[in-house]
Short mmCIF file of C-alpha atoms in Angstrom, two decimals:
data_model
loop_
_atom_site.label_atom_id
_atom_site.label_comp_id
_atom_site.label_asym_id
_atom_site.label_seq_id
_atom_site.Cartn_x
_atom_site.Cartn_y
_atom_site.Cartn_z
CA UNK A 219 33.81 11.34 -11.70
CA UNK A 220 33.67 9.17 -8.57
CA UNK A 221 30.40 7.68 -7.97
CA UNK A 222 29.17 7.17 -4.25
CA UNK A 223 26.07 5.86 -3.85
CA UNK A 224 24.73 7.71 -0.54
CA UNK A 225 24.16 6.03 3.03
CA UNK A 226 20.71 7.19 2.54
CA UNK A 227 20.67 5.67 -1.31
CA UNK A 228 21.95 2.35 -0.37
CA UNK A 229 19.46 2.21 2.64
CA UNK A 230 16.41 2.73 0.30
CA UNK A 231 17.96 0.82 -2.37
CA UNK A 232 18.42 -2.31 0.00
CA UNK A 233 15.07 -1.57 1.77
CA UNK A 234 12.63 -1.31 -1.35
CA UNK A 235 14.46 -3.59 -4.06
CA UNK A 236 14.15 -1.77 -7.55
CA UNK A 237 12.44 -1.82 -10.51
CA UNK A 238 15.05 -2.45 -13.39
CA UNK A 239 14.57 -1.55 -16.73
CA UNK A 240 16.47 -2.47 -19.98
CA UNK A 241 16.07 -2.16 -23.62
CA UNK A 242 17.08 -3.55 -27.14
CA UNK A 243 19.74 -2.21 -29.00
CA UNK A 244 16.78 -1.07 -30.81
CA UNK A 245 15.34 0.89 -28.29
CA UNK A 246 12.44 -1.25 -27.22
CA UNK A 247 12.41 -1.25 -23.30
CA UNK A 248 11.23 -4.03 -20.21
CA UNK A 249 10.81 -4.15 -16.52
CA UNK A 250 11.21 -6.75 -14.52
CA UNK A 251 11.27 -6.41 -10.25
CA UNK A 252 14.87 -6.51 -8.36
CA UNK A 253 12.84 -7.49 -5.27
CA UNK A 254 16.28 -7.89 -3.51
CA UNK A 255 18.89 -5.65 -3.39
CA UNK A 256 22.42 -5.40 -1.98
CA UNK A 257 25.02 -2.64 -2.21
CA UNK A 258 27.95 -4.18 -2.88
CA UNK A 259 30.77 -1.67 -3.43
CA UNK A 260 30.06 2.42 -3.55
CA UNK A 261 29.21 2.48 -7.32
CA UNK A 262 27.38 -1.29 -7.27
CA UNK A 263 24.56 -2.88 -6.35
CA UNK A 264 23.79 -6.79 -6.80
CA UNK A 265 19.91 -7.80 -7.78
CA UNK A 266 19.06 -11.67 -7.03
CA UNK A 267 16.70 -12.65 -9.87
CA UNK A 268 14.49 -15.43 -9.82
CA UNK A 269 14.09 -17.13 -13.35
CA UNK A 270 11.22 -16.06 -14.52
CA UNK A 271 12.27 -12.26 -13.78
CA UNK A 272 15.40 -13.20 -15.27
CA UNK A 273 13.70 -14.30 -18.54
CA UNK A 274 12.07 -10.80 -18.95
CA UNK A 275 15.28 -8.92 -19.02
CA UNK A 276 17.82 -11.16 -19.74
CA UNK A 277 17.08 -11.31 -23.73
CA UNK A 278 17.71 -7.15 -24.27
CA UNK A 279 20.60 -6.89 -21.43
CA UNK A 280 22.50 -9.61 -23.42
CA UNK A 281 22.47 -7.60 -26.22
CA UNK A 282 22.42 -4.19 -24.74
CA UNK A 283 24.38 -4.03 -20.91
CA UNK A 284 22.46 -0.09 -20.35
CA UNK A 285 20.34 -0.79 -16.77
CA UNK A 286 18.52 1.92 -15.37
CA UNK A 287 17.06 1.29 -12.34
CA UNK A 288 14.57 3.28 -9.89
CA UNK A 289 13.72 2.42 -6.02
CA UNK A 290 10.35 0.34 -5.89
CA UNK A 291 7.12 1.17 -3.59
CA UNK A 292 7.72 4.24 -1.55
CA UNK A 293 10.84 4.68 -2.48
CA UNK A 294 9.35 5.70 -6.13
CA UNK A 295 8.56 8.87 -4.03
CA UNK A 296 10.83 9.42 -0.75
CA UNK A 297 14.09 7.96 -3.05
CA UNK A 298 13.73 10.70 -6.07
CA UNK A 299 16.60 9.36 -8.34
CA UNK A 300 17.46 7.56 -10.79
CA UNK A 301 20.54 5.16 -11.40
CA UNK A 302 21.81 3.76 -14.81
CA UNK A 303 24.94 1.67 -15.50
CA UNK A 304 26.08 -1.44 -16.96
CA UNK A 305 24.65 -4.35 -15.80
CA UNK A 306 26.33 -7.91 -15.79
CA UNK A 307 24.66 -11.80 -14.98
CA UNK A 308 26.67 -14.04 -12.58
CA UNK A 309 25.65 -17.56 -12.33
CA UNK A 310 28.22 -19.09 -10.41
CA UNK A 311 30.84 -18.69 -8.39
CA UNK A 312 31.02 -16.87 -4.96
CA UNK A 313 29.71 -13.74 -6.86
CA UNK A 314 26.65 -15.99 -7.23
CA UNK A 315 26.13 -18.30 -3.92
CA UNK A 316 26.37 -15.32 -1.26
CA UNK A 317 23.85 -12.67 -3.20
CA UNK A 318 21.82 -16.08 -3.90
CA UNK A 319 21.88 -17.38 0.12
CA UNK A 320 20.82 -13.86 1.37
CA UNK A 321 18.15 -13.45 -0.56
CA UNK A 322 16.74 -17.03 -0.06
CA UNK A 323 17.56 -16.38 3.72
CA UNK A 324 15.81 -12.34 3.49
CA UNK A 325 13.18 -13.05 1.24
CA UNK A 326 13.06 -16.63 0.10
CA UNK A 327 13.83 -16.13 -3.54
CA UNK A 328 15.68 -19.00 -5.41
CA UNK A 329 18.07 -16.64 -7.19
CA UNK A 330 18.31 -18.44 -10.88
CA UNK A 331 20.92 -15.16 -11.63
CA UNK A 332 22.62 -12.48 -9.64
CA UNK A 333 22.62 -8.71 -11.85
CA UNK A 334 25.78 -6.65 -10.89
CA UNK A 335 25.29 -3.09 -12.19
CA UNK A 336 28.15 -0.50 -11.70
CA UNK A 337 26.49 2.62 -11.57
CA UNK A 338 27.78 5.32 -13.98
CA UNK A 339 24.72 8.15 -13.66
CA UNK A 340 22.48 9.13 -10.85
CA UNK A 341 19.57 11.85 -11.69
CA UNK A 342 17.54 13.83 -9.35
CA UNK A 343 14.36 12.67 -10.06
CA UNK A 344 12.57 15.36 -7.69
CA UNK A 345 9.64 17.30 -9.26
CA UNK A 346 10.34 20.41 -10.35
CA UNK A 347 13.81 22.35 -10.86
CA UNK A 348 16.06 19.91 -9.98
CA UNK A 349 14.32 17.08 -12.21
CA UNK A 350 16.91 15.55 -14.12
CA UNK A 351 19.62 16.97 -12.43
CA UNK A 352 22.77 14.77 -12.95
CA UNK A 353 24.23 14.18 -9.42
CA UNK A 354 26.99 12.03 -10.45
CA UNK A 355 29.21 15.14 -11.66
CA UNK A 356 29.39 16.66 -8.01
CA UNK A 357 31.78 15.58 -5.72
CA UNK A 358 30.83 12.50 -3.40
CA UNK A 359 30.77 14.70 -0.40
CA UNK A 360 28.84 16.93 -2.15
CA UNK A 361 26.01 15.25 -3.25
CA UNK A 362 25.88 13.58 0.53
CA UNK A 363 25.29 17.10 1.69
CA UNK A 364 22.86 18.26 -1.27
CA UNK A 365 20.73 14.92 -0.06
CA UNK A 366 20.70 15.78 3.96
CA UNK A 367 19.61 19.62 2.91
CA UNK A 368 16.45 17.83 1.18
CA UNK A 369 15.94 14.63 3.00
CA UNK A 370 16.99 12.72 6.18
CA UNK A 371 14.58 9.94 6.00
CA UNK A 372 16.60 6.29 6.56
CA UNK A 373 14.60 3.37 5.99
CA UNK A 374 15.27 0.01 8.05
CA UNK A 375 17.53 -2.19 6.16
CA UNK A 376 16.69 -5.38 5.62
CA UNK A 377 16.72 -7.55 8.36
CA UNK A 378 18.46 -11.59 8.36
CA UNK B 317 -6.59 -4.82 -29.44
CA UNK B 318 -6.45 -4.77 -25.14
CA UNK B 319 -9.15 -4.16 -22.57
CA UNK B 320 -8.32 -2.97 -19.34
CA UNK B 321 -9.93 -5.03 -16.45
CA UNK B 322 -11.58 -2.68 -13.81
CA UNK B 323 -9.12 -3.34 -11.27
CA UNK B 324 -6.60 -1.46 -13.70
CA UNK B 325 -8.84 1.54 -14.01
CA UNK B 326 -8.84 1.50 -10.52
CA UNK B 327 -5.37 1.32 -10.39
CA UNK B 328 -4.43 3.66 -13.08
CA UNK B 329 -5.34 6.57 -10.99
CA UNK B 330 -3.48 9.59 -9.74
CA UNK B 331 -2.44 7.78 -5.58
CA UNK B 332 -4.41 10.40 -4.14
CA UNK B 333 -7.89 8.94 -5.15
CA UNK B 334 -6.99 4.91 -4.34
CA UNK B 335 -4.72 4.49 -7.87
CA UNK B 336 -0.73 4.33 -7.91
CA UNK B 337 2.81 5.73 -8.43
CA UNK B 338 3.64 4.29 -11.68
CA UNK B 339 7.38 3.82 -13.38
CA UNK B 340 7.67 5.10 -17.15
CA UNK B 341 10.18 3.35 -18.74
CA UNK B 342 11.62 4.33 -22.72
CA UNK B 343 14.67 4.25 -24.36
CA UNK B 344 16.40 6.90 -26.52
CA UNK B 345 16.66 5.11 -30.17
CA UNK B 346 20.36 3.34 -29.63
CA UNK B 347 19.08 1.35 -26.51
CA UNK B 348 19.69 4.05 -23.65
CA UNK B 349 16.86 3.18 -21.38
CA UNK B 350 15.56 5.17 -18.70
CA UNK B 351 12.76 5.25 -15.52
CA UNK B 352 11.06 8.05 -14.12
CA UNK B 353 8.56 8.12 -11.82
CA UNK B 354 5.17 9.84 -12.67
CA UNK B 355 2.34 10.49 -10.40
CA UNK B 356 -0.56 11.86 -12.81
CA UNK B 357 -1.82 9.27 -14.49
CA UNK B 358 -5.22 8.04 -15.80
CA UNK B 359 -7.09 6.02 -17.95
CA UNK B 360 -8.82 6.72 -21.76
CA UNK B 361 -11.17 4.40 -23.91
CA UNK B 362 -10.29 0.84 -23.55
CA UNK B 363 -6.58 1.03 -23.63
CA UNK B 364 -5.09 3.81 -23.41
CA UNK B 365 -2.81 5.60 -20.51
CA UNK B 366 -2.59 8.98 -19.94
CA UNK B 367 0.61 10.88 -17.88
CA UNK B 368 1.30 14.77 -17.91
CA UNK B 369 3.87 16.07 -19.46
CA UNK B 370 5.41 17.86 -16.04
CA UNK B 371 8.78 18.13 -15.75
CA UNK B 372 9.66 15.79 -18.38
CA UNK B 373 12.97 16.00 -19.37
CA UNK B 374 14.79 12.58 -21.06
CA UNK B 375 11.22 11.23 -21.13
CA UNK B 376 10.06 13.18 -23.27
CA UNK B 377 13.37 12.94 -25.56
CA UNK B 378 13.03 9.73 -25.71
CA UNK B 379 9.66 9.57 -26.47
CA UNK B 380 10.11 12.25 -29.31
CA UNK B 381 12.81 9.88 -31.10
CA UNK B 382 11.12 6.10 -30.38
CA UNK B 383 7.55 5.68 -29.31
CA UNK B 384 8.10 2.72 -27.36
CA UNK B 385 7.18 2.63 -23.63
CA UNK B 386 6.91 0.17 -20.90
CA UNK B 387 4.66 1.63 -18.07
CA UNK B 388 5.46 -0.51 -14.57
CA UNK B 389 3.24 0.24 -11.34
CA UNK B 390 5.91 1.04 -8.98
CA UNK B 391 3.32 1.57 -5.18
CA UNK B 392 1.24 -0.52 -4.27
CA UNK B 393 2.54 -3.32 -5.35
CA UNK B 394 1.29 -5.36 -2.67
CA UNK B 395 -2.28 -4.71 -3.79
CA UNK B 396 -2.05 -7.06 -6.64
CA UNK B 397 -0.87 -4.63 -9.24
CA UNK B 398 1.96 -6.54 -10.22
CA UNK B 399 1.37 -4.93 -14.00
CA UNK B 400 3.56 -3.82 -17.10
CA UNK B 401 2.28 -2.18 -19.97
CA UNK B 402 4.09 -2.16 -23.04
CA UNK B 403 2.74 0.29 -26.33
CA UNK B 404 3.48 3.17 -28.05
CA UNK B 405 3.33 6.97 -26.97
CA UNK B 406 2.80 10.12 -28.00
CA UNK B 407 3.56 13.56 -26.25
CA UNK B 408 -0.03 15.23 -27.12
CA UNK B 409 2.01 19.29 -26.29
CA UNK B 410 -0.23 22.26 -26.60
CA UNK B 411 0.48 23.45 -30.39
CA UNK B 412 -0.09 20.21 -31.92
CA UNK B 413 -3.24 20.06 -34.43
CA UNK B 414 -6.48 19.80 -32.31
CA UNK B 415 -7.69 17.23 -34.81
CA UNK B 416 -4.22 15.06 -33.89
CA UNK B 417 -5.09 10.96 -33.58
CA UNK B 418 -2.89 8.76 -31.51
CA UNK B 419 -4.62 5.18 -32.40
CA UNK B 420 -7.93 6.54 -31.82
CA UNK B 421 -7.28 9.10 -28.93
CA UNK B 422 -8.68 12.77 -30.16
CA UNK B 423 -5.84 15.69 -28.68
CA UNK B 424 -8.76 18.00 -28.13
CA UNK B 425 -10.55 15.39 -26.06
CA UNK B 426 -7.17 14.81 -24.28
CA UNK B 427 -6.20 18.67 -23.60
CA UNK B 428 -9.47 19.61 -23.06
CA UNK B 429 -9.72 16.90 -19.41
CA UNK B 430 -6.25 16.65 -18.87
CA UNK B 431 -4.70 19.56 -19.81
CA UNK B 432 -4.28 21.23 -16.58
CA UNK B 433 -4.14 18.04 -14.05
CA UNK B 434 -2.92 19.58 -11.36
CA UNK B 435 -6.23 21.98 -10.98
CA UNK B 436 -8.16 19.06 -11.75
CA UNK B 437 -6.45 16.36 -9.13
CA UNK B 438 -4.06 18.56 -6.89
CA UNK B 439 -1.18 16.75 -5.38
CA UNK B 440 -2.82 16.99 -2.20
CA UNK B 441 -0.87 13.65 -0.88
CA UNK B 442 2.54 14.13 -2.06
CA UNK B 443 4.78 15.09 0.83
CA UNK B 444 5.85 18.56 1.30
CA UNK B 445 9.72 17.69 0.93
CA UNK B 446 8.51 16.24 -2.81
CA UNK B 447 5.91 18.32 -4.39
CA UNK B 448 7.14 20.25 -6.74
CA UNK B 449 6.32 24.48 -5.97
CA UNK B 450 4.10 25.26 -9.35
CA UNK B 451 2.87 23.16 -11.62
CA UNK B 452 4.09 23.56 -15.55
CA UNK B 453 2.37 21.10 -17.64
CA UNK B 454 2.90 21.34 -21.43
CA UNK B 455 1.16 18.36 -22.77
CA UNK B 456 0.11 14.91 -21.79
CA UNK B 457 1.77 12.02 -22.88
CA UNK B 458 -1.03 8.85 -24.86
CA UNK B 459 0.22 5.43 -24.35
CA UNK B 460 -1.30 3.24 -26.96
CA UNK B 461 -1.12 0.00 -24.84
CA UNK B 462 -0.57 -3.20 -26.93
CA UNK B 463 -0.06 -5.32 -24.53
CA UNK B 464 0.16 -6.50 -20.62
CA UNK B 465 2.67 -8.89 -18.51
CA UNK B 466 2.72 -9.62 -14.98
CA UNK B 467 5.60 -9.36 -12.56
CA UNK B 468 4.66 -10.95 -9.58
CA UNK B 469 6.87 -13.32 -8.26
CA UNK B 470 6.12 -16.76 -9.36
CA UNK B 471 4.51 -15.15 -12.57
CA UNK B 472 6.92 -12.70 -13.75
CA UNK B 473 6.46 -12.89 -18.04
CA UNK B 474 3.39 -13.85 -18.30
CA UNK B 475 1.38 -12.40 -20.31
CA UNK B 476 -2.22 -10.28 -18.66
CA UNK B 477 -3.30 -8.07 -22.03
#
């Protein structure tokens, strides 16, 4: 299926940063914070990584590409889904340097490594019937209507 | 063996009475990982944390297949609870053998105060567009924490338990 993140996702995606986890190809898992986010195509979104967040994930997603990644502060509540995918380092390049200068510019991170993740899955992570609810397998449109039946709340983006 | 400081006591509370929204993070045995967000959650002894099974779905599949956890504060952040807590769990389900021991945690002791949460701490701040309509608890998952890291900016690794 097509995946589309929504206007509302991206806004709260962009707005909160993430927490990202990963896990061994044995199944042990980590967290480390995406403290900036950007939405870089409809199924992507770019995390700058400073080192030392880098260093917490970057052991297991070498081994194991699986990210699954939730909206941080109140958008653990207000952004009820979850996103999983395959996630990807850039160092270099132009992949790299304009993730890396917004977030220096947004939030003053020196970005050590950029983590692409194409998103494959998006849950419902709502309480109650619809936990766990696998949006990705309705239509785009679809899923942007589902959302505006439940929620309308837009966050301010980020701000340069 | 970990001790948790008293400003993670404080913090491992259900939001409504000054604690947090906490991330729990496992994996399904071949590396699959997954987050879910979990708003009953408490402290037990010295190191152990306590969520209800609510509405647990992958969570508590994964959980069933490979005991190992990572358990993230995901709000407030800002209020110095930069913490990750890595262990092993165990969903403690009505049905299993009263006498049960998860590292020292008793399942009678466990069911008998956390068994039904949400009588005991109603979700009284959860907005109305988010609370679930009834409450269906069937357990309460025991996180045997072995260890702490920080991820606060500047300190993200290091270790705090």
């Amino acid at each position: 299926m097509t995946i589309k993140l929504t206007e509302r996702m991206q806004a709260w995606i962009e707005a909160m940063g993430c927490h990202l986890c990963v896990a061994t190809p044995r199944g042990v898992p980590y967290v480390t914070l995406g403290r900036y986010a950007s939405v870089t195509a409809d199924d992507e979104v770019a995390f700058a990584l400073a080192q030392d967040e880098f260093a917490i994930i970057s052991p297991a997603l070498t081994a194991n590409p699986w990210v699954a990644f939730g909206v941080s502060k109140q958008g653990g509540i207000r952004a009820s889904f979850q996103f999983k995918g395959i996630g990807r380092f850039v160092n270099e390049g132009p992949l790299f340097t304009e993730i890396a200068a917004e977030a220096k510019e947004v939030q003053g991170i020196d970005t050590y490594a950029v983590l692409y993740v194409k998103v494959s899955e998006i849950y419902c992570t709502k309480p109650g019937a619809e936990a766990g609810q696998r949006l990705d397998m309705m239509d785009p449109d679809a899923v942007c209507n589902w959302e505006k039946e439940r929620w309308k709340d837009i966050p301010h983006k980020k701000t340069k | 063996m970990v001790k948790f400081t008293e400003e993670m006591i404080e913090g491992l509370r259900v939001p409504g009475k000054g604690g947090s929204l906490v991330y729990l993070c496992t994996s399904s045995l071949d590396g699959k990982p997954n987050i879910a967000a979990m708003r009953f959650v408490a402290t037990h002894m010295d190191d152990k944390i306590l969520i209800a099974d609510m509405f647990l779905l992958k969570t508590k599949m994964n959980i069933k297949e490979n005991p190992e956890v990572a358990l993230a504060i995901c709000h407030p952040l800002e209020e110095g609870r930069w913490w990750v807590f890595r262990g092993k769990a165990v969903d403690i389900e009505y049905g299993f053998p009263r006498d049960f021991d998860w590292y020292g945690a008793n399942a009678t002791d466990i069911l008998n105060e956390w068994g039904d949460w949400n009588k005991s701490e109603p979700p009284d701040e959860v907005p109305p567009d988010i609370v679930f309509p009834k409450a269906a608890q069937r357990g309460v998952v025991v996180i045997h924490v072995e260890e702490a890291y920080s991820i606060e900016p500047g300190h993200a690794g290091e270790k705090i338990l």
